[in-house]
Coordinates of C-alpha atoms in Angstrom, one line a residue:
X140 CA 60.4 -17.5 15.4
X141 CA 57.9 -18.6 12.5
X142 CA 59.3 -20.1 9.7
X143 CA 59.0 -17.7 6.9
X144 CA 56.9 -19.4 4.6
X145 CA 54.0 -20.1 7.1
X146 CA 54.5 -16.5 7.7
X147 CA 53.5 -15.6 4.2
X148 CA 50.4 -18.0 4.6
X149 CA 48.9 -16.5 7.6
X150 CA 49.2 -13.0 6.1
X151 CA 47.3 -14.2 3.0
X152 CA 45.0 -15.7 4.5
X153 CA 44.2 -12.5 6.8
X154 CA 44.5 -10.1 3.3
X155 CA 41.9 -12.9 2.0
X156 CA 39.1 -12.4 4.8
X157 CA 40.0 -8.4 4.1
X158 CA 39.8 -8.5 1.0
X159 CA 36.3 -10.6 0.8
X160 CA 34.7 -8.2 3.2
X161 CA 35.5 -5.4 1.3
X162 CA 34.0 -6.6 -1.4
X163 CA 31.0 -7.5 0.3
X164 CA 30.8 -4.0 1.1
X165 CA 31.1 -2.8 -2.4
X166 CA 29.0 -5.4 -3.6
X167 CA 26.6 -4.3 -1.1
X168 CA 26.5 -0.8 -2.4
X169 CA 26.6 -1.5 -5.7
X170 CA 23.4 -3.2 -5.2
X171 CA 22.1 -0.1 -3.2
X172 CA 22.7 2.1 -6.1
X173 CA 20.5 0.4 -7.6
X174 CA 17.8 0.1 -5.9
X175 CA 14.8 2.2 -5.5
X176 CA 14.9 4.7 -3.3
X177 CA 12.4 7.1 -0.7
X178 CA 12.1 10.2 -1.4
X179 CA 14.4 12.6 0.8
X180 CA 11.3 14.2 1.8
X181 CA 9.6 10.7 3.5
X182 CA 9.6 10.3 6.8
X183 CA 9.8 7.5 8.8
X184 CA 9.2 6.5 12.3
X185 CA 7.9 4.4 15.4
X186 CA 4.2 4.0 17.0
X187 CA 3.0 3.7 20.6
X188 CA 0.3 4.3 22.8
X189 CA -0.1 5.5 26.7
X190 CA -1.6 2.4 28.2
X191 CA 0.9 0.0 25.9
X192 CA 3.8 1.4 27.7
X193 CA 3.9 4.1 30.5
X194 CA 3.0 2.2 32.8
X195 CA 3.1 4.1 36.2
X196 CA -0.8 3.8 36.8
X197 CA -1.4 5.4 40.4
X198 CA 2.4 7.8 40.0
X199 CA 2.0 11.5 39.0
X200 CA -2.0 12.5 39.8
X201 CA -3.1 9.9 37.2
X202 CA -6.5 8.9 37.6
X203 CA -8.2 5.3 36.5
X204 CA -9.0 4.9 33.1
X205 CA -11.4 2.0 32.0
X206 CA -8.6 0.2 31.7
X207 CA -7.4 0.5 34.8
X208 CA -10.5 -0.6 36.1
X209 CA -10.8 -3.7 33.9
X210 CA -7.2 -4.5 35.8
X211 CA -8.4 -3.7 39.2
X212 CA -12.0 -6.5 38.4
X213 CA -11.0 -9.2 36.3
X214 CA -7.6 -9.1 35.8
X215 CA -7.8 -13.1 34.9
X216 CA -9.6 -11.4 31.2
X217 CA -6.1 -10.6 29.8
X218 CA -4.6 -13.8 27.7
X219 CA -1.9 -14.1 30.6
X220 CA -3.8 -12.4 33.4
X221 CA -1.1 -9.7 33.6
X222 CA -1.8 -5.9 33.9
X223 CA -0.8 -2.7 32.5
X224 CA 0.8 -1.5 35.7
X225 CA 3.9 -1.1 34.8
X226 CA 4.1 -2.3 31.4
X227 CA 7.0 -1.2 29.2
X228 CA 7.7 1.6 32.1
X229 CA 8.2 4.4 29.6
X230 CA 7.1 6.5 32.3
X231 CA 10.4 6.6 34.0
X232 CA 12.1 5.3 31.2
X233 CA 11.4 7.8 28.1
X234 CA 15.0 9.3 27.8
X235 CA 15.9 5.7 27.1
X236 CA 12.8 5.1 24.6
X237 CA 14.3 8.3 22.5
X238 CA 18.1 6.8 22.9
X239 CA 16.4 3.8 20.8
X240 CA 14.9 6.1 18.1
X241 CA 18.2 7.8 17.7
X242 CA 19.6 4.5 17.5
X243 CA 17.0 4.0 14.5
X244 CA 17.2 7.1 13.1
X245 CA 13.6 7.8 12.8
X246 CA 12.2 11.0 12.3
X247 CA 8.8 10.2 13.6
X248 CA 7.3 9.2 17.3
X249 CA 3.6 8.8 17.2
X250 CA 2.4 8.9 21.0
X251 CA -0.6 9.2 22.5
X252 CA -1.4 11.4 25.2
X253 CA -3.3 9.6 28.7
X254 CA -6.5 10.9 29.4
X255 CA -6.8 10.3 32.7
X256 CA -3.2 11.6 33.0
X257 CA -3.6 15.3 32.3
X258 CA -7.4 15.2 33.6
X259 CA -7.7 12.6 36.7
X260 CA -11.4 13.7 36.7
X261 CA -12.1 13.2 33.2
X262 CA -13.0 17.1 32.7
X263 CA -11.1 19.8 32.5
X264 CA -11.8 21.3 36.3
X265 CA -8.5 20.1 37.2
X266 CA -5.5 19.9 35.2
X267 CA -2.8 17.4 36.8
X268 CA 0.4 19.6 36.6
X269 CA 2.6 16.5 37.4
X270 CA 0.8 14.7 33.9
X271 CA 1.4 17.7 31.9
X272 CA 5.8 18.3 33.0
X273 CA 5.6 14.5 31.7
X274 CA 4.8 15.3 28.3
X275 CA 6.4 18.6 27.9
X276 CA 9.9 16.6 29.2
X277 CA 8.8 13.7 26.5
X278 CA 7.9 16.4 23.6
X279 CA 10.9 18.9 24.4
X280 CA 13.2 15.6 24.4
X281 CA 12.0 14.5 21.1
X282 CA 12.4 17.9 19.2
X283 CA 15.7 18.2 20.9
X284 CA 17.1 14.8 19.2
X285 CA 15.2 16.6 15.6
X286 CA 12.2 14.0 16.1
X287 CA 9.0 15.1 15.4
X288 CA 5.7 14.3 17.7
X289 CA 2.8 12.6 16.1
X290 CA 0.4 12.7 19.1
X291 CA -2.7 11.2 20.1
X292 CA -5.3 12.7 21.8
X293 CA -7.3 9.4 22.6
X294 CA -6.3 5.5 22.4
X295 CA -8.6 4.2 24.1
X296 CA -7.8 5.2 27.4
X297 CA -11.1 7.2 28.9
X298 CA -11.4 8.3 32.4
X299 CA -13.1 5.9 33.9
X300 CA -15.9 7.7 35.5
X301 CA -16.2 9.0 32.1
X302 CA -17.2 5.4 31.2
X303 CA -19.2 5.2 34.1
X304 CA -21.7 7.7 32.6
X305 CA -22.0 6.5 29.4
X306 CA -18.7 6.5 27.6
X307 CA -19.0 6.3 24.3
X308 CA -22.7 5.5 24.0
X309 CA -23.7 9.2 25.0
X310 CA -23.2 11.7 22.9
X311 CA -21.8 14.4 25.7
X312 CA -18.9 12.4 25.1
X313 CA -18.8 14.9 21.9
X314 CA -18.2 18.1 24.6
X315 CA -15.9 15.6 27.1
X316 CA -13.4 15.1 24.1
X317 CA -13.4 18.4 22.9
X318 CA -12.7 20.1 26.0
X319 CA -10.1 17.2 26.7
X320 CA -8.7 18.3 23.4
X321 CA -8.5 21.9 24.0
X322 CA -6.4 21.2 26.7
X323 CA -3.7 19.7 25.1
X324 CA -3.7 22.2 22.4
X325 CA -3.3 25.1 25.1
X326 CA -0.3 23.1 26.8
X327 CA 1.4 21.7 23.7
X328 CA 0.5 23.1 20.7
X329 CA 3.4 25.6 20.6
X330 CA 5.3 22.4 19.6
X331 CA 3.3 19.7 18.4
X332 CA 2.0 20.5 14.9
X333 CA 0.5 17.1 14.0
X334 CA -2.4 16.0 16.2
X335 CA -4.0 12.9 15.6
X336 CA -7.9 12.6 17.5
X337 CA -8.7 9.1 17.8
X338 CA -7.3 6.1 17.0
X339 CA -8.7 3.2 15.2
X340 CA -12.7 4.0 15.6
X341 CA -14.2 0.6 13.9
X342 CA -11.4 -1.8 16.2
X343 CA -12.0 0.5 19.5
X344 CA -16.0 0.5 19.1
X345 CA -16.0 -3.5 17.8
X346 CA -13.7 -4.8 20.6
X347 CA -15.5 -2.6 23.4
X348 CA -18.9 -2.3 22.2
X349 CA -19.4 -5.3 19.9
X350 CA -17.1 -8.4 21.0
X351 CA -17.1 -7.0 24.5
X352 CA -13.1 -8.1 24.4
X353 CA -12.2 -4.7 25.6
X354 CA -13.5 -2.0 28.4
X355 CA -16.1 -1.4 29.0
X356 CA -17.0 -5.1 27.4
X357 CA -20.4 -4.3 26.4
X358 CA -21.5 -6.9 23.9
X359 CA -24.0 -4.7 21.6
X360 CA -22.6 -5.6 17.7
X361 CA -25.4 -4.3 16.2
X362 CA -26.8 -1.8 18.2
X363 CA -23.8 0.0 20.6
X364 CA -21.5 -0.5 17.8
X365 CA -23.1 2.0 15.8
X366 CA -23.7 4.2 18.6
X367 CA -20.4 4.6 19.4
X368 CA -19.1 4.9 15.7
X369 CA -21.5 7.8 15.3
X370 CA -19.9 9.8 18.7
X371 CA -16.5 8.9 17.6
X372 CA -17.3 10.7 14.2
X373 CA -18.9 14.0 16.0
X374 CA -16.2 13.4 19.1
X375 CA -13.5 13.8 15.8
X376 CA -15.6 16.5 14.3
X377 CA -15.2 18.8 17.8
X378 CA -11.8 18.4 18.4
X379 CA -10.7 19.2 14.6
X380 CA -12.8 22.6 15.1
X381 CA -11.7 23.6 17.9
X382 CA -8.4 23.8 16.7
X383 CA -9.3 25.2 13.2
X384 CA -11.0 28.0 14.9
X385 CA -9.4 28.5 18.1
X386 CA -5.4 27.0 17.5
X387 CA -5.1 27.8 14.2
X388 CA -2.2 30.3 14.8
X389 CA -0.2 27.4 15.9
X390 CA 0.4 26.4 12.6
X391 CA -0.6 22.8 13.1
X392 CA -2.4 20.0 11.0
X393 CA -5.0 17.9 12.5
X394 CA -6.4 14.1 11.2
X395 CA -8.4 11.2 12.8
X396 CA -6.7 7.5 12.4
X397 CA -8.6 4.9 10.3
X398 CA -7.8 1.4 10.7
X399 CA -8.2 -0.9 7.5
X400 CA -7.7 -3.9 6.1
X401 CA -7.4 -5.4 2.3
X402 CA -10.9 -6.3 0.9
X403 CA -10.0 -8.4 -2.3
X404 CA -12.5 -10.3 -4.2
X405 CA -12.2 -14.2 -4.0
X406 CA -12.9 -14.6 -7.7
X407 CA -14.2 -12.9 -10.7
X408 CA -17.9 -13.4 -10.1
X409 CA -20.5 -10.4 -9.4
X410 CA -21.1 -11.7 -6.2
X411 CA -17.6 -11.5 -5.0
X412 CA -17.3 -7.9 -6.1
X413 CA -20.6 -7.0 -4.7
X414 CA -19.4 -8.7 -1.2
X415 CA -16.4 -6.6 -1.6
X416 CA -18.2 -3.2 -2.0
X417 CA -20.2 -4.1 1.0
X418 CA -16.6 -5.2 2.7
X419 CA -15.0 -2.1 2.3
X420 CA -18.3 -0.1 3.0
X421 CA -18.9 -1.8 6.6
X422 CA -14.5 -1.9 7.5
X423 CA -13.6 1.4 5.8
X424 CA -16.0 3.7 4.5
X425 CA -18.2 3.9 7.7
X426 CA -15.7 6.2 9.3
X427 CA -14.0 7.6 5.5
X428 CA -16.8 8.3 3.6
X429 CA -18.2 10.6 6.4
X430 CA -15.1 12.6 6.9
X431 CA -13.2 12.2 3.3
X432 CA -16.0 12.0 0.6
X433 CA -17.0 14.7 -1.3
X434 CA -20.5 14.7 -0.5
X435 CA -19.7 13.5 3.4
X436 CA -22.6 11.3 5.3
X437 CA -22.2 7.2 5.6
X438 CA -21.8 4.9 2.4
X439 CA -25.1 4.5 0.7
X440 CA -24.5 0.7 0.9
X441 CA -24.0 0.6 4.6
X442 CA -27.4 3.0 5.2
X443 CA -29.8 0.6 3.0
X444 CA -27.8 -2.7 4.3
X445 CA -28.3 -1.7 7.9
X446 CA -32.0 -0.5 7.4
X447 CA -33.2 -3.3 5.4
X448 CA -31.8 -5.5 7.9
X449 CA -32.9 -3.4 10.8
X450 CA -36.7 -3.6 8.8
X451 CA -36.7 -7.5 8.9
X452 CA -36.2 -7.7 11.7
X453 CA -39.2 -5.8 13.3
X454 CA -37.8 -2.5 14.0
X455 CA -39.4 1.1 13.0
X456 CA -36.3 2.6 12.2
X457 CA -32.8 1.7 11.4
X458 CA -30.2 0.6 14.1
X459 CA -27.4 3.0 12.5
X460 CA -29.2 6.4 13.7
X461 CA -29.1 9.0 10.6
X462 CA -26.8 12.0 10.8
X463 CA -28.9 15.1 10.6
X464 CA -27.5 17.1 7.1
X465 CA -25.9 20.0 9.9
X466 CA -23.9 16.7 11.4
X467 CA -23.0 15.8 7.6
X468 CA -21.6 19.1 6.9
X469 CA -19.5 19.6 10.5
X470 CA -18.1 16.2 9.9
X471 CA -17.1 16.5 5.8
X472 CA -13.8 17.5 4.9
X473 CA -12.3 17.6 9.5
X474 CA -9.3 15.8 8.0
X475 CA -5.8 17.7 6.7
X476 CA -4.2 14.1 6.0
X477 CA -5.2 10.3 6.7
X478 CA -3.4 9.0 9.2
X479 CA -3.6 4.7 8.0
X480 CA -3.1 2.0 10.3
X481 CA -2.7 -1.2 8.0
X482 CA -2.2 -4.8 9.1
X483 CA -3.5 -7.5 7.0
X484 CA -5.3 -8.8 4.1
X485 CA -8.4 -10.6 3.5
X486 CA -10.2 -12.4 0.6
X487 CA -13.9 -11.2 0.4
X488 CA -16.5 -13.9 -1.1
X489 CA -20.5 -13.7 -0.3
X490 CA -22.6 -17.1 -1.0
X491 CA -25.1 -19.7 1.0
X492 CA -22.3 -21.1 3.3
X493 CA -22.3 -17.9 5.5
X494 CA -26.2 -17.8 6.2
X495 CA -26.7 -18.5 10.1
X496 CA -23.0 -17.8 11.1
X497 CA -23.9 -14.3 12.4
X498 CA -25.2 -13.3 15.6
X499 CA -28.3 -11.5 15.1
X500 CA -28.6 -8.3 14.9
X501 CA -24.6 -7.1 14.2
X502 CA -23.1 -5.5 11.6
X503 CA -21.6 -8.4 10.4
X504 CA -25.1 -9.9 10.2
X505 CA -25.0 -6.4 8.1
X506 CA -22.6 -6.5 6.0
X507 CA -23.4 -10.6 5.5
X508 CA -20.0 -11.2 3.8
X509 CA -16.9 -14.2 4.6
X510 CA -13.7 -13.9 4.6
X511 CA -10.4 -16.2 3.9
X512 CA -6.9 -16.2 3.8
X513 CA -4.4 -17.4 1.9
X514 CA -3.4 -20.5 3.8
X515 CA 0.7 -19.3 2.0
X516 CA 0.8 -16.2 3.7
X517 CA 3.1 -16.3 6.8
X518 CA 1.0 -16.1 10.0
X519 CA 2.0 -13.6 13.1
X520 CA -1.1 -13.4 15.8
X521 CA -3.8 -15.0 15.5
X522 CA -5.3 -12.2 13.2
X523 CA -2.5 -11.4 11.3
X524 CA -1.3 -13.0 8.1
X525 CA 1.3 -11.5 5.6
X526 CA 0.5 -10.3 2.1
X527 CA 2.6 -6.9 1.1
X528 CA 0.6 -6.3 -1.8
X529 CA -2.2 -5.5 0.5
X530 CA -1.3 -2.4 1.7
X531 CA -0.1 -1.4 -2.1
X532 CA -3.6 -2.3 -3.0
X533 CA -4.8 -0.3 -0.5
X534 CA -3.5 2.9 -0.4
X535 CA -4.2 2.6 -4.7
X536 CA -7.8 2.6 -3.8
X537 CA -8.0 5.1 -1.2
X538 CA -6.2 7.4 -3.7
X539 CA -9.0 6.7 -6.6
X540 CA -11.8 7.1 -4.0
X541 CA -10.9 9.5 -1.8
X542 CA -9.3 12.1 -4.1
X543 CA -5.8 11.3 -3.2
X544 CA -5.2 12.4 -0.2
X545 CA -2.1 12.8 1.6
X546 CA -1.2 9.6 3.8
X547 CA 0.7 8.9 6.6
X548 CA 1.0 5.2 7.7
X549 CA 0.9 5.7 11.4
X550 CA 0.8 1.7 12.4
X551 CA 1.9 -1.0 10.1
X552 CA 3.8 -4.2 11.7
X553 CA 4.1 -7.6 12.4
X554 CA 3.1 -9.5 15.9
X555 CA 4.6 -12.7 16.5
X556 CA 3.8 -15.2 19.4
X557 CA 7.6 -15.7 19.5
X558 CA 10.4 -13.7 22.1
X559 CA 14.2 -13.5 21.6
X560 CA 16.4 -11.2 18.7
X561 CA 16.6 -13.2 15.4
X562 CA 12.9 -11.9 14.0
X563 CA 13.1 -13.4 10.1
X564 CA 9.1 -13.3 9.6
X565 CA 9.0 -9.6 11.0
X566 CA 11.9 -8.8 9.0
X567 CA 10.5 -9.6 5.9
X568 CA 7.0 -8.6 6.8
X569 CA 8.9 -4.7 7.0
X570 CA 11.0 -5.4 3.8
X571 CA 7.9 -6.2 2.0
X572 CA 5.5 -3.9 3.5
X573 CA 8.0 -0.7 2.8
X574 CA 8.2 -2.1 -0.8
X575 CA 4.7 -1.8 -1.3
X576 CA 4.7 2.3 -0.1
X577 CA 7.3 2.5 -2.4
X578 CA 5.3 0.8 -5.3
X579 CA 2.3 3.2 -4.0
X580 CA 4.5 6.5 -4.6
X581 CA 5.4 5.2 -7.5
X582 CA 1.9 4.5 -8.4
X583 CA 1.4 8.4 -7.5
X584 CA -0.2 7.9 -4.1
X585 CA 0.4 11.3 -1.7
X586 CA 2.1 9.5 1.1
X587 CA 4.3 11.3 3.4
X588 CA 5.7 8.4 5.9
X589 CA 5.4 5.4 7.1
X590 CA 5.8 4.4 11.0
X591 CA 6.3 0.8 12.5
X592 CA 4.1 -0.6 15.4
X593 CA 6.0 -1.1 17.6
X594 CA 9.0 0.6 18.9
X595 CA 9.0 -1.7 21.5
X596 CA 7.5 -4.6 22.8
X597 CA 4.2 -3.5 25.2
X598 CA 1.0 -4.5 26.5
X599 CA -1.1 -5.8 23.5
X600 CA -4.2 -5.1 25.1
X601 CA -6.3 -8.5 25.9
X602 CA -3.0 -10.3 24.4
X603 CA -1.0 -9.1 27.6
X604 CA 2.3 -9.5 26.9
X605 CA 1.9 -12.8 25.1
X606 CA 2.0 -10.8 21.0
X607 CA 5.5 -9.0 20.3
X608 CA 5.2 -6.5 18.1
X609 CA 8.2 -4.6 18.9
X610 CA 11.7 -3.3 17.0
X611 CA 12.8 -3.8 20.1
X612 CA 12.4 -6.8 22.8
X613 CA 11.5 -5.9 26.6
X614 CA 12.1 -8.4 29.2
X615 CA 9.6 -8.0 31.7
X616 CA 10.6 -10.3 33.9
X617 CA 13.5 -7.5 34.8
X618 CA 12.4 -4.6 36.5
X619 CA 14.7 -2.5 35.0
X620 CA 12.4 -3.5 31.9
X621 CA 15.7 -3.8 29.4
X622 CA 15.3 -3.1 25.7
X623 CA 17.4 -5.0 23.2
X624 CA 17.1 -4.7 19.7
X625 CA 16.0 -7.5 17.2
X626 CA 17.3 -8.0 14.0
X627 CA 14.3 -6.0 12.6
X628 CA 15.7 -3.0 14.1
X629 CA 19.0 -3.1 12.3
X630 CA 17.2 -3.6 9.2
X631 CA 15.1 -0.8 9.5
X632 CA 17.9 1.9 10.7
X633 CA 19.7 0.3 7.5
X634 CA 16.6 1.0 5.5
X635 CA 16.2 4.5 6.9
X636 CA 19.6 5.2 6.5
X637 CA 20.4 4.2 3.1
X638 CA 16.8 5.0 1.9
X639 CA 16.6 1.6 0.1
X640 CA 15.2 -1.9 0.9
X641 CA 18.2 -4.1 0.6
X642 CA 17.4 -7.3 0.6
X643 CA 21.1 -8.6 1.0
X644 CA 21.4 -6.7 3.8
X645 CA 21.9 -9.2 7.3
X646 CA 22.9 -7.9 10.7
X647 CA 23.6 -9.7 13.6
X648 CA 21.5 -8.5 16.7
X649 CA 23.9 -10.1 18.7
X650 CA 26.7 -8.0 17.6
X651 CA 26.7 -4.2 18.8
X652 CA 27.8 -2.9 15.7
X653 CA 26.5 -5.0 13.1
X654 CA 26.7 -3.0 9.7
X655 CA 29.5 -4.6 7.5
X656 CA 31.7 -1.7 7.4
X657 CA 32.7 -2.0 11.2
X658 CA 33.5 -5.6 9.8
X659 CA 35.8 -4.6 7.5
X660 CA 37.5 -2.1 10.2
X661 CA 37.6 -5.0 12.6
X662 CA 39.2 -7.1 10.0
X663 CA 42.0 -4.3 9.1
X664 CA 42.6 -3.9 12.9
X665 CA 43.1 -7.5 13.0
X666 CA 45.4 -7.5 9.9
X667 CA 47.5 -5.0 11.5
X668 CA 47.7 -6.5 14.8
X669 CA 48.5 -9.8 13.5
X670 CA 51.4 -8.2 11.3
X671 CA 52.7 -6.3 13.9
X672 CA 53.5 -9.5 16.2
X673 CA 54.6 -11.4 13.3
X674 CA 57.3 -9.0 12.9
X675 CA 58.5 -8.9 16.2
X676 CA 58.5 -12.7 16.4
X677 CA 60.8 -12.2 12.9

């Protein structure tokens, strides 16, 4: 039998650890009340893509895609000469994919939709009946659990004998994608009412068409670039017709997704603001200005750049072929919101120490402008550097320029060389980056939600598996392909859930419920348990 003063001491000391984690909790919504908050309207969610994360390449009637082949012939290309194969094996495991968004409480899954998948062939001769059950089980899943679909029609996956006959350098690629297109709207359009065409048209046509770092690795950066820029605008164009004037009565909307960076001027001089003009011309208005100005057609800047360049250097006409004024017209206005993709940041600067560092001819020789960043900023990937007020900045000027449209940030997170659960640089790369859409809505921009890339660790392209991007982590070493998730997870179902960014907030990914209330009812339990054997030892 305790003594009965040591008695009295353990009690207080349990009432103590109560008492201090409910007023952590209080504390902890006092600050939440006064914080901003997201609209009740906003939505958020999670991105992915097809090749990232089905895996199953030869299951279900799929046919080879490009990168499929690129697998199949030089596997040793990819950073840790893995494949796609199986990837994140969402394929098989999508039920479990949609148990994590539930978990998150997102309201949002942008997709995309295999190519090769629904049409092994490329064309739409033969529908794969086996590719089309997959998706309707994946869409009628999501709506089921009250998550919407944000699909897209093509990233970056073509049919590889599609490739083989000119890909993206012909322009019957226009006809290929539309008919692709009008496929999907025939099979899923009575429940996906936000379509998305093509993802990221400057990074797809530079990494495949300029660098040559992605299929088919054709290393044309001032000639094939454009090319396939031009077809990726008219492919776009097709797709958002057909469904205008042959879906309409499904009730849907229809965008393309533009990828862009932060152009910022490295100082006050005329030169720096000139070089950014010419920045954001080459990175962001080649495939905006076309589709989202009023008056349609290329930026003015990049048509002179590009031909005075293309003049110098002995040609008859300009490398960026002209759209006819009927092109200019089917192209303007094939938007009904932009769908953003936003990374990172740059400073922009123009001046003698850039001459000669430019292959010849490319449209960086075009755009003849540096860039730098702020050696501060927190780095992820090679590519990727941290500055929040980026995207602020970014979605400000989009507003002014393009009329305001309504925005939807369908990629936007932070890739990390790094593996395991405790994610502090991604966590405050999501805390700072959601604080900057909330300074844009308060700054009047029109946008609608926000998605992070990715739900889940995947296949980052020619990274492999070496850049994490994911909410979750996948260990691919298991073949069950587990998902756990990091601590960048809790914060975000804490910051879709309260609809604030709390920057007090601190889970632990290693517990399973990590949200302090569950604390405090652990603690109480514990209270009560400890009392109840203190009075039958009394």
């Amino acid at each position: 039998m305790l003594p009965l003063k040591e008695v009295i001491v353990l009690l207080s000391i349990i009432y103590g650890i109560t008492s201090v984690s409910l007023k952590n909790e209080e504390a902890r919504n006092n600050t939440q009340r006064n914080l901003r908050r997201f609209p009740p309207n906003f939505l958020f969610g999670v991105a992915t893509s097809s090749y990232q994360i089905e895996g199953a390449w030869n299951e279900g009637g799929k046919g080879w895609s490009m990168w499929d082949h690129l697998m199949r012939t030089d596997p040793d290309h990819m950073a840790d000469g893995k494949t796609g194969d199986i990837a994140a094996n969402s394929y098989h495991l999508y039920k479990r994919d949609i148990e994590m968004m539930k978990e998150l409480g997102v309201k949002i899954y942008r997709f995309s939709i295999s190519w090769p998948r629904i049409l092994p062939f490329g064309r739409p001769d033969y529908v794969n009946p086996e590719g089309v059950a997959y998706y309707n089980n994946l869409i009628n899943e999501l709506l089921a659990n009250d998550i919407t679909p944000f699909v897209t029609i093509y990233h970056w996956e073509l049919p590889q004998n599609l490739n083989e006959q000119g890909g993206w350098l012909t322009e019957n690629i226009v006809d290929w994608l539309g008919d692709y297109a009008r496929v999907l709207f025939q099979n899923f359009g009575d429940r996906v009412k936000h379509w998305l065409t093509i993802n990221e048209p400057y990074i797809h046509c530079n990494n495949g068409y300029g660098r040559g770092n992605h299929p088919p690795r054709i290393q044309s950066p001032g000639i094939a670039f454009y090319e396939c820029g031009r077809n990726i605008l008219l492919a776009h164009a097709r797709a958002y017709h057909i469904y205008k004037e042959e879906f309409a009565f499904q009730g849907g909307q229809i965008a393309i997704v533009i990828s862009s960076d932060m152009g910022m001027p490295s100082d006050d001089s005329e030169s720096s603001a000139e070089a950014v003009e010419d920045y954001r011309a080459f990175y962001v208005g080649q495939y905006m200005d076309p589709i989202f100005s009023a008056n349609g057609n290329y930026p003015q800047r990049l048509i002179d750049r590009v031909a005075n360049a293309s003049a110098s250097q002995g040609l008859s006409q300009s490398r960026l072929r002209p759209f006819t004024q009927e092109q200019i017209d089917y192209i303007r206005g094939t938007s009904d919101f932009l769908a953003l993709n936003h990374y990172t940041s740059k400073y922009v600067y123009r001046n003698s120490s850039i001459i000669g560092t430019f292959q010849v001819p490319s449209h960086q020789d075009d755009a003849f402008v540096g860039t730098y960043v702020d050696p501060s900023w927190t780095q992820g990937g090679t590519w990727l550097f941290t500055y929040a007020p980026g995207l602020y900045k970014l979605l400000v000027h989009l507003k002014e320029r393009y009329n305001n449209p309504t925005i939807y940030v369908t990629e936007n997170g932070f890739g990390d060389w790094a593996t395991g659960l405790i994610d502090e640089n991604r966590v405050a790369y999501l805390r700072g980056y959601t604080n900057a859409v909330l300074d844009a809505i308060d700054a009047g921009v029109d946008i609608r939600g926000y998605c992070s890339w990715s739900l889940m660790d995947n296949f980052e392209w020619a990274a492999g598996f070496t850049l994490r991007f994911g909410l979750y982590e996948v260990d691919f070493e298991d073949p069950n392909r587990t998902r756990r998730p990091r601590k960048a997870a809790l914060v975000y179902k804490e910051i879709i859930r309260s609809r604030v960014i709390d920057p007090n907030y601190n889970p632990d990914p290693y517990l399973e419920d990590s949200n302090s209330s569950a604390i405090v009812v652990k603690t109480s339990a514990l209270f009560i348990l400890v009392s109840a054997i203190i009075h039958k030892l009394l």
